[in-house]
Amino acid sequence: MEFDIVDLSRLQFALTVLYHFLFVPLTLGLSILVAIMETVYVMTNRPIWRQMTKFWGMLFGINFVLGVATGITMEFQFGMNWSYYSHYVGDIFGAPLAIEGLMAFFMEATFVGLFFFGWDKLSKVAHLVVAWLVAIGSNFSALWILIANGWMQNPVGAEFNPLSMRMEMTSFFEVMFNEVAQAKFVHTVSAGYVTASVFVLGVSAWYMLKGRHFELARRSIAVAAAFGLASAFSVVILGDESGYSATHSQKMKLAAIEGMWETQPAPAEFTLFGIPDQAARETHYALHIPYVMGLIGTRSLQTVIPGIDDLEAIAEARVRSGIIAFDALMEIRAKKGDVPPEITAQFEDHSNDLGFALLLKRYVEDPRQATEAQIVKAATDTVPTVWPLFWAFRVMVALGFSFVAVMGYFFFMANWKGMQFPRWSLRLAVAIIPAPWIAAELGWIVAELGRQPWTVDGVLPTALSVSHLSVADLLITLFGFVAFYTVLFIIEMGLMIKYIKKGPYMDVRETEEWQRKHEMRLSSSGEPQPLPAE
Amino acid sequence: MILHEFLSFELLRVIWWLLLGVLLIGFALTDGFDLGVGALLPFVGRTDTERRVAINTVGPVWEGNQVWFILGGGAIFAAWPPLYAVSFSGFYLAMFAVLAALILRPVAFKYRSKRDGATWRNGWDWALFVGGAVPALIFGVAVGNVLQGVPFHLTEDMMPMYDGSFWWKFIALLNPFALLAGVVSLSMLMMHGAAWLTLKSSGPVQERARRIGTWAGLVAIGGYALAGLWLAVGIDGYAIVGTVVTDGPSNPLYSQVERTASWLAAYGVRPWIVIAPVLGFLGMALATLGLRAGREVSTLLFSKLGIFGVISSVGLTMFPFILPSSKMPDASLTVWDSSSSHLTLFVMLVATLIFMPLILAYTAWVYKVLWGKVTEADVSEQSDSVY
């Protein structure tokens, strides 16, 4: 079997990032749910809310630690496996990663220790502040990571410097307020909130089915359903925002997701179902809904969304323009500083297309020597593989809508039907626990596979981004990760299940104490008795 | 954006070189004792409760401490991209070993006491030992290699390339000088971990930490002296040839570099830097004496002083070099040719000036809240919530 450095590096990145992302969404959402529960505890003083905070906090901790540990891998991996990428765009891409550490991760990691160890050392309010700082830190982490990722999708605020042979930042504000990054951030954290809500809902439903910990379960469902419904709505709406921003910045990705080969008259129709055929360049058995795509993508009835064929023709023109830029770059490099102005002008006119010339490096050492056939091939390479995008996107969207339905149902039952959940609905809540993870991983696949063949869209091809390593290097680390991560996953799941089965730690003395005081208060005011706390 | 022009490119590069040192030292001073405690764990704790005491002295803080390391990686990526690209891919398998250790360690802290059973807990104790000792050793080995020059070269496209066959690349890292540097680093962090345990524990755990820590301190002092002698007589230095351009584009290939007799020539040019090794020896010696005498707060402070001296001595000796290339000296990375752009350095400096004081403030607050010894009673009373 023939191994290729690029494919092995991509496989390793995909596996480690998808694995990392098993833990991240739950961290994002559960940190906030736990902080909400603790807020209720501080406001009402009822011990049950403290016990809920501790119980869900414990599960948060088991999950959090693996998110942190596998995140280190991601930070190392750019340098280890993608060293040309690191050199080429580190000037821009490194900054948000470092700011993430400074602004967010430091806060999250410093306070998470205090969250677990500080119950007896801090006042109630101080501990609550710590819980919120952990939650805010986690969410800010996501912001900076997605600013970095957003720049890969839509590289704004940077230009190529021929002297240092890399991209350099021209505007930090453009990088930070990149519309793709902002849309991605809100979409991703909402997805995290949905994940945590489905998790809390599912585990609580399981307790109800087993007839255990009713007081904890019903309150947890109330919180999870309300938070989950709001998040499920926002994940769908903000996903639409992502789509809208893709219309101008990532046209090829959008066309590939739609399996839209030819440009259609506006407003374009949405393909609900179909079988994309890359070779024939058409989508078979397509089931269309008129107007919808045009409305989602452009929010107008006139703007045209270009199809794959037209985009490929544009790419071919850009490859040719890129060769001119490459030619000028070689001149500039050979002259070392003493560059005639017409060469500089030639480079500046075409430098935006330099990346397209680099696509040719797969076929020919010097892009200036490329044949017609190679240029056409490079242009064809700009079309990502359509079928996985087409399907991953549709399953993700369907799951997104189903979360709105489930959360809406539980929200309604919790608030207007006195928590009388039929058993089938509780079983459903348990059964869908894995669904948000599937949706989140598919979302990553759509975003990153849709960017191929680029690591940085239009700037740096994936094939050029890798380190100069041997296949043996990559196989060792790949097998190492797979073995190591599998063992950790089994251990993690084992602990999660153990602690869910064990259930919350109910401090009987504390609860009875509170109960006694509460009843004294009530008997003096003559109001009706509340439900006894567990 | 014009603001960044107020600070010259040259000055920003020096500031970021200093900040790189701050981050590495910050990591060694904080997470250093976590690593040290990990490496000491099998020796200071004989029973499960004793080990839990040792683990819980760092339990609430290791996570925050570890961010110094993560931030160090991020800052190298942001401020010194060529260094990040060359070193992480060049030390490939060593990096993987560090990574594996650093993944194992958090998980071991968190999961160890979540189940009963001797096999489960002993297994995680091993993981904590490996997760502490292996990175401590490898960081030193890496420094030892950097001082000798690393066999990489850069193509015209600035692609980092490494020479040598697959296994040779790995084995060549483990040369005698590098191993000596590894021993210094490991013993120094064990001394630091022992100083921390002296402050945070009592009884048999503290006793053993003091005894082993004293030995570790002696080894660190001896090893550091030996490495200094070796640098003086056995290892080439590097120097930039001709005019040094300090504000040029970040392209190492624009400058010429030659090998010189020794790095220690720097002490002739900048005699004041001798203060760094002096502080290194002084701090480690006082920490060792403190461990022996059983002093608590001052021992930890002296240990920090020693680590500060040792790490800064390496940086100051090599300045302006960051990563010399033994294969192609011209490709060596220096402060003047391997930074980010002027704007990025400025933006990152602003971010650091905003957030670093906050980080120091809340970290200090957390340590203050957690002040005091961890006892066996603490561990058994809160068996469910502590590590």
PDB file of C-alpha atoms in Angstrom, chain A residues 12 58 61-66 68-70 72-81 83-87 89-95 97-103 105-107 109-114 116-117 120-122 126 130 161-166 168-173 330 333 336 361 365 464 466-470 472-474 476-477 480-481 484-485 488 491-492 494-495 498-499 502 505, chain B residues 1 9 56 59-75 77-79 81-82 84-93 95-96 98-104 106-107 110-111 113-116 120 124 155-162 166-167 169 249-251 253-254 338-345 347-348 351-352 355-356 359 362-363 365-366 369-371 382 384-387:
ATOM      1  CA  GLN A  12      -4.170  12.548  11.428  1.00  0.00           C
ATOM      2  CA  MET A  58     -18.505  16.478  38.229  1.00  0.00           C
ATOM      3  CA  GLY A  61     -14.901  17.886  34.947  1.00  0.00           C
ATOM      4  CA  ILE A  62     -14.539  14.370  33.540  1.00  0.00           C
ATOM      5  CA  ASN A  63     -15.282  15.706  30.079  1.00  0.00           C
ATOM      6  CA  PHE A  64     -13.332  18.961  30.426  1.00  0.00           C
ATOM      7  CA  VAL A  65     -10.020  17.316  31.154  1.00  0.00           C
ATOM      8  CA  LEU A  66     -10.027  15.379  27.892  1.00  0.00           C
ATOM      9  CA  VAL A  68      -7.943  20.249  27.419  1.00  0.00           C
ATOM     10  CA  ALA A  69      -5.582  17.327  26.924  1.00  0.00           C
ATOM     11  CA  THR A  70      -6.567  16.727  23.298  1.00  0.00           C
ATOM     12  CA  ILE A  72      -2.707  20.435  23.305  1.00  0.00           C
ATOM     13  CA  THR A  73      -2.379  18.027  20.387  1.00  0.00           C
ATOM     14  CA  MET A  74      -4.043  20.522  18.093  1.00  0.00           C
ATOM     15  CA  GLU A  75      -1.690  23.309  19.072  1.00  0.00           C
ATOM     16  CA  PHE A  76       1.372  21.117  18.537  1.00  0.00           C
ATOM     17  CA  GLN A  77       0.175  19.590  15.338  1.00  0.00           C
ATOM     18  CA  PHE A  78       0.426  22.687  13.155  1.00  0.00           C
ATOM     19  CA  GLY A  79       4.133  22.866  13.842  1.00  0.00           C
ATOM     20  CA  MET A  80       4.729  19.128  13.776  1.00  0.00           C
ATOM     21  CA  ASN A  81       2.815  18.057  10.688  1.00  0.00           C
ATOM     22  CA  SER A  83       5.334  23.246   9.204  1.00  0.00           C
ATOM     23  CA  TYR A  84       5.134  24.956   5.815  1.00  0.00           C
ATOM     24  CA  TYR A  85       1.652  26.128   6.670  1.00  0.00           C
ATOM     25  CA  SER A  86       2.987  27.382  10.025  1.00  0.00           C
ATOM     26  CA  HIS A  87       5.705  29.359   8.324  1.00  0.00           C
ATOM     27  CA  VAL A  89       0.584  31.960   7.586  1.00  0.00           C
ATOM     28  CA  GLY A  90       1.879  31.914  11.169  1.00  0.00           C
ATOM     29  CA  ASP A  91       2.094  35.699  11.129  1.00  0.00           C
ATOM     30  CA  ILE A  92      -1.701  35.845  11.012  1.00  0.00           C
ATOM     31  CA  PHE A  93      -2.905  32.460  12.234  1.00  0.00           C
ATOM     32  CA  GLY A  94      -0.666  32.337  15.310  1.00  0.00           C
ATOM     33  CA  ALA A  95      -1.982  35.572  16.801  1.00  0.00           C
ATOM     34  CA  LEU A  97      -4.199  31.161  19.014  1.00  0.00           C
ATOM     35  CA  ALA A  98      -1.879  33.031  21.360  1.00  0.00           C
ATOM     36  CA  ILE A  99      -4.580  35.521  22.339  1.00  0.00           C
ATOM     37  CA  GLU A 100      -6.858  32.587  23.066  1.00  0.00           C
ATOM     38  CA  GLY A 101      -4.317  31.431  25.644  1.00  0.00           C
ATOM     39  CA  LEU A 102      -3.886  34.908  27.114  1.00  0.00           C
ATOM     40  CA  MET A 103      -7.486  35.953  27.266  1.00  0.00           C
ATOM     41  CA  PHE A 105      -7.714  29.576  28.358  1.00  0.00           C
ATOM     42  CA  PHE A 106      -5.686  30.976  31.234  1.00  0.00           C
ATOM     43  CA  MET A 107      -8.864  32.155  32.903  1.00  0.00           C
ATOM     44  CA  ALA A 109      -7.942  26.668  33.488  1.00  0.00           C
ATOM     45  CA  THR A 110      -6.976  28.731  36.523  1.00  0.00           C
ATOM     46  CA  PHE A 111     -10.520  28.938  37.836  1.00  0.00           C
ATOM     47  CA  VAL A 112     -11.584  25.406  37.046  1.00  0.00           C
ATOM     48  CA  GLY A 113      -9.313  24.157  39.852  1.00  0.00           C
ATOM     49  CA  LEU A 114     -10.938  26.577  42.252  1.00  0.00           C
ATOM     50  CA  PHE A 116     -13.739  21.947  42.213  1.00  0.00           C
ATOM     51  CA  PHE A 117     -11.528  22.640  45.229  1.00  0.00           C
ATOM     52  CA  ASP A 120     -15.200  25.326  51.401  1.00  0.00           C
ATOM     53  CA  LYS A 121     -12.665  28.046  50.784  1.00  0.00           C
ATOM     54  CA  LEU A 122     -14.827  30.665  49.088  1.00  0.00           C
ATOM     55  CA  ALA A 126     -17.227  34.199  45.101  1.00  0.00           C
ATOM     56  CA  VAL A 130     -15.580  31.436  39.680  1.00  0.00           C
ATOM     57  CA  ASN A 161       5.474  39.498   1.427  1.00  0.00           C
ATOM     58  CA  PRO A 162       7.907  38.296  -1.254  1.00  0.00           C
ATOM     59  CA  LEU A 163      10.936  39.003   0.946  1.00  0.00           C
ATOM     60  CA  SER A 164       9.921  36.760   3.796  1.00  0.00           C
ATOM     61  CA  MET A 165       8.016  34.351   1.491  1.00  0.00           C
ATOM     62  CA  ARG A 166       4.892  34.353   3.615  1.00  0.00           C
ATOM     63  CA  GLU A 168       1.751  38.946   6.690  1.00  0.00           C
ATOM     64  CA  MET A 169      -0.978  40.739   8.571  1.00  0.00           C
ATOM     65  CA  THR A 170      -2.119  44.117   7.277  1.00  0.00           C
ATOM     66  CA  SER A 171      -5.108  44.653   9.547  1.00  0.00           C
ATOM     67  CA  PHE A 172      -5.791  42.906  12.810  1.00  0.00           C
ATOM     68  CA  PHE A 173      -9.313  44.329  12.916  1.00  0.00           C
ATOM     69  CA  MET A 330      10.986  34.539  -8.840  1.00  0.00           C
ATOM     70  CA  ARG A 333      13.760  36.785  -5.204  1.00  0.00           C
ATOM     71  CA  LYS A 336      17.371  40.380  -3.727  1.00  0.00           C
ATOM     72  CA  LYS A 361       3.122  22.431  -7.690  1.00  0.00           C
ATOM     73  CA  GLU A 365       8.122  21.867  -9.894  1.00  0.00           C
ATOM     74  CA  LEU A 464       2.038  22.236  -0.041  1.00  0.00           C
ATOM     75  CA  VAL A 466       2.820  19.712   5.130  1.00  0.00           C
ATOM     76  CA  SER A 467       6.122  19.125   6.915  1.00  0.00           C
ATOM     77  CA  HIS A 468       9.053  17.404   5.325  1.00  0.00           C
ATOM     78  CA  LEU A 469       8.591  14.144   7.230  1.00  0.00           C
ATOM     79  CA  SER A 470       8.940  10.483   6.457  1.00  0.00           C
ATOM     80  CA  ALA A 472       7.433   6.228   9.153  1.00  0.00           C
ATOM     81  CA  ASP A 473       7.230   9.378  11.303  1.00  0.00           C
ATOM     82  CA  LEU A 474       3.612   9.863  10.409  1.00  0.00           C
ATOM     83  CA  ILE A 476       4.151   6.098  14.289  1.00  0.00           C
ATOM     84  CA  THR A 477       2.302   9.156  15.490  1.00  0.00           C
ATOM     85  CA  GLY A 480       0.128   6.242  18.597  1.00  0.00           C
ATOM     86  CA  PHE A 481      -2.805   8.625  18.596  1.00  0.00           C
ATOM     87  CA  PHE A 484      -3.888   6.214  22.944  1.00  0.00           C
ATOM     88  CA  TYR A 485      -7.130   8.021  22.148  1.00  0.00           C
ATOM     89  CA  LEU A 488      -8.717   7.235  26.830  1.00  0.00           C
ATOM     90  CA  ILE A 491     -11.824   5.077  30.208  1.00  0.00           C
ATOM     91  CA  GLU A 492     -13.725   8.342  29.881  1.00  0.00           C
ATOM     92  CA  GLY A 494     -16.525   4.176  31.728  1.00  0.00           C
ATOM     93  CA  LEU A 495     -16.174   6.984  34.269  1.00  0.00           C
ATOM     94  CA  LYS A 498     -20.141   5.098  36.501  1.00  0.00           C
ATOM     95  CA  TYR A 499     -20.865   8.581  37.836  1.00  0.00           C
ATOM     96  CA  LYS A 502     -24.023   6.528  40.939  1.00  0.00           C
ATOM     97  CA  TYR A 505     -24.442  13.068  46.132  1.00  0.00           C
TER      98      TYR A 505
ATOM     99  CA  MET B   1      -2.925  51.186  11.291  1.00  0.00           C
ATOM    100  CA  PHE B   9      10.747  46.627  14.611  1.00  0.00           C
ATOM    101  CA  ASN B  56      -3.554  17.231  45.968  1.00  0.00           C
ATOM    102  CA  GLY B  59      -4.418  19.323  42.351  1.00  0.00           C
ATOM    103  CA  PRO B  60      -6.153  22.704  42.140  1.00  0.00           C
ATOM    104  CA  VAL B  61      -3.349  24.553  40.348  1.00  0.00           C
ATOM    105  CA  TRP B  62      -1.699  22.328  37.762  1.00  0.00           C
ATOM    106  CA  GLU B  63      -4.332  23.109  35.163  1.00  0.00           C
ATOM    107  CA  GLY B  64      -3.727  26.827  35.273  1.00  0.00           C
ATOM    108  CA  ASN B  65       0.023  26.273  35.457  1.00  0.00           C
ATOM    109  CA  GLN B  66      -0.016  24.153  32.349  1.00  0.00           C
ATOM    110  CA  VAL B  67      -1.393  27.090  30.382  1.00  0.00           C
ATOM    111  CA  TRP B  68       2.028  28.716  30.608  1.00  0.00           C
ATOM    112  CA  PHE B  69       3.200  25.911  28.399  1.00  0.00           C
ATOM    113  CA  ILE B  70       0.271  26.156  26.013  1.00  0.00           C
ATOM    114  CA  LEU B  71       0.630  29.910  25.880  1.00  0.00           C
ATOM    115  CA  GLY B  72       4.353  29.462  25.271  1.00  0.00           C
ATOM    116  CA  GLY B  73       3.539  27.306  22.248  1.00  0.00           C
ATOM    117  CA  GLY B  74       0.963  29.820  21.025  1.00  0.00           C
ATOM    118  CA  ALA B  75       3.332  32.743  21.495  1.00  0.00           C
ATOM    119  CA  PHE B  77       3.624  30.371  16.768  1.00  0.00           C
ATOM    120  CA  ALA B  78       2.459  33.984  16.784  1.00  0.00           C
ATOM    121  CA  ALA B  79       5.710  35.826  17.406  1.00  0.00           C
ATOM    122  CA  PRO B  81       6.606  31.403  13.254  1.00  0.00           C
ATOM    123  CA  PRO B  82       9.822  30.090  11.668  1.00  0.00           C
ATOM    124  CA  TYR B  84       7.643  27.118  15.590  1.00  0.00           C
ATOM    125  CA  ALA B  85       7.736  25.544  12.124  1.00  0.00           C
ATOM    126  CA  VAL B  86      11.330  24.344  12.313  1.00  0.00           C
ATOM    127  CA  SER B  87      11.514  23.123  15.906  1.00  0.00           C
ATOM    128  CA  PHE B  88       8.152  21.357  16.185  1.00  0.00           C
ATOM    129  CA  SER B  89       8.639  19.407  12.985  1.00  0.00           C
ATOM    130  CA  GLY B  90      12.390  18.935  13.529  1.00  0.00           C
ATOM    131  CA  PHE B  91      12.065  17.385  16.985  1.00  0.00           C
ATOM    132  CA  TYR B  92       9.155  15.352  15.683  1.00  0.00           C
ATOM    133  CA  LEU B  93       9.188  12.175  17.733  1.00  0.00           C
ATOM    134  CA  MET B  95       7.549  16.340  20.491  1.00  0.00           C
ATOM    135  CA  PHE B  96       5.206  13.395  20.192  1.00  0.00           C
ATOM    136  CA  VAL B  98       6.099  15.230  25.217  1.00  0.00           C
ATOM    137  CA  LEU B  99       2.601  15.419  23.820  1.00  0.00           C
ATOM    138  CA  ALA B 100       1.742  11.903  24.936  1.00  0.00           C
ATOM    139  CA  ALA B 101       3.066  12.680  28.417  1.00  0.00           C
ATOM    140  CA  LEU B 102       1.133  15.928  28.604  1.00  0.00           C
ATOM    141  CA  ILE B 103      -2.092  14.234  27.553  1.00  0.00           C
ATOM    142  CA  LEU B 104      -1.582  11.441  30.050  1.00  0.00           C
ATOM    143  CA  PRO B 106      -4.188  15.781  33.058  1.00  0.00           C
ATOM    144  CA  VAL B 107      -6.192  12.618  32.634  1.00  0.00           C
ATOM    145  CA  LYS B 110      -8.530  13.809  37.129  1.00  0.00           C
ATOM    146  CA  TYR B 111      -9.284  10.118  36.885  1.00  0.00           C
ATOM    147  CA  SER B 113      -9.064   8.731  42.495  1.00  0.00           C
ATOM    148  CA  LYS B 114     -12.376   8.346  40.709  1.00  0.00           C
ATOM    149  CA  ARG B 115     -12.250   4.583  41.181  1.00  0.00           C
ATOM    150  CA  ASP B 116     -10.973   2.374  43.996  1.00  0.00           C
ATOM    151  CA  TRP B 120      -6.327   1.381  38.641  1.00  0.00           C
ATOM    152  CA  TRP B 124      -2.391   6.289  37.045  1.00  0.00           C
ATOM    153  CA  THR B 155      14.924  25.859   0.903  1.00  0.00           C
ATOM    154  CA  GLU B 156      14.562  29.065  -1.092  1.00  0.00           C
ATOM    155  CA  ASP B 157      10.819  28.760  -0.474  1.00  0.00           C
ATOM    156  CA  MET B 158      11.567  28.691   3.265  1.00  0.00           C
ATOM    157  CA  MET B 159      10.531  25.081   3.622  1.00  0.00           C
ATOM    158  CA  PRO B 160      12.295  23.548   6.644  1.00  0.00           C
ATOM    159  CA  MET B 161      14.090  20.283   5.782  1.00  0.00           C
ATOM    160  CA  TYR B 162      15.872  17.813   8.044  1.00  0.00           C
ATOM    161  CA  PHE B 166      14.489   8.328  10.337  1.00  0.00           C
ATOM    162  CA  TRP B 167      15.917   6.588  13.385  1.00  0.00           C
ATOM    163  CA  LYS B 169      17.248  11.787  13.608  1.00  0.00           C
ATOM    164  CA  PRO B 249      12.413  41.081   6.626  1.00  0.00           C
ATOM    165  CA  SER B 250      12.088  37.843   8.557  1.00  0.00           C
ATOM    166  CA  ASN B 251      14.086  35.660   6.239  1.00  0.00           C
ATOM    167  CA  LEU B 253      18.627  33.257   4.404  1.00  0.00           C
ATOM    168  CA  TYR B 254      19.488  36.960   4.079  1.00  0.00           C
ATOM    169  CA  SER B 338      12.723  34.840  12.461  1.00  0.00           C
ATOM    170  CA  SER B 339      10.027  36.968  14.036  1.00  0.00           C
ATOM    171  CA  SER B 340       6.537  37.853  12.914  1.00  0.00           C
ATOM    172  CA  SER B 341       5.892  41.070  11.055  1.00  0.00           C
ATOM    173  CA  HIS B 342       6.145  44.464  12.709  1.00  0.00           C
ATOM    174  CA  LEU B 343       2.354  44.766  12.974  1.00  0.00           C
ATOM    175  CA  THR B 344       1.776  41.301  14.404  1.00  0.00           C
ATOM    176  CA  LEU B 345       4.447  41.775  17.055  1.00  0.00           C
ATOM    177  CA  VAL B 347      -0.704  43.617  18.192  1.00  0.00           C
ATOM    178  CA  MET B 348       0.523  40.709  20.274  1.00  0.00           C
ATOM    179  CA  ALA B 351      -2.719  41.889  23.928  1.00  0.00           C
ATOM    180  CA  THR B 352      -0.002  40.772  26.341  1.00  0.00           C
ATOM    181  CA  PHE B 355      -3.988  40.337  29.714  1.00  0.00           C
ATOM    182  CA  MET B 356      -0.724  39.413  31.415  1.00  0.00           C
ATOM    183  CA  ILE B 359      -3.441  36.692  34.593  1.00  0.00           C
ATOM    184  CA  TYR B 362      -6.000  36.255  39.368  1.00  0.00           C
ATOM    185  CA  THR B 363      -3.365  33.543  39.572  1.00  0.00           C
ATOM    186  CA  TRP B 365      -5.533  35.368  44.143  1.00  0.00           C
ATOM    187  CA  VAL B 366      -6.113  31.669  43.465  1.00  0.00           C
ATOM    188  CA  VAL B 369      -7.225  31.198  48.465  1.00  0.00           C
ATOM    189  CA  LEU B 370      -5.519  27.816  48.387  1.00  0.00           C
ATOM    190  CA  TRP B 371      -2.784  28.791  50.832  1.00  0.00           C
ATOM    191  CA  GLN B 382     -13.281  14.988  51.211  1.00  0.00           C
ATOM    192  CA  ASP B 384     -15.147  12.293  46.873  1.00  0.00           C
ATOM    193  CA  SER B 385     -14.274  15.775  45.763  1.00  0.00           C
ATOM    194  CA  VAL B 386     -10.464  15.910  45.829  1.00  0.00           C
ATOM    195  CA  TYR B 387      -8.103  14.041  43.499  1.00  0.00           C
TER     196      TYR B 387
END
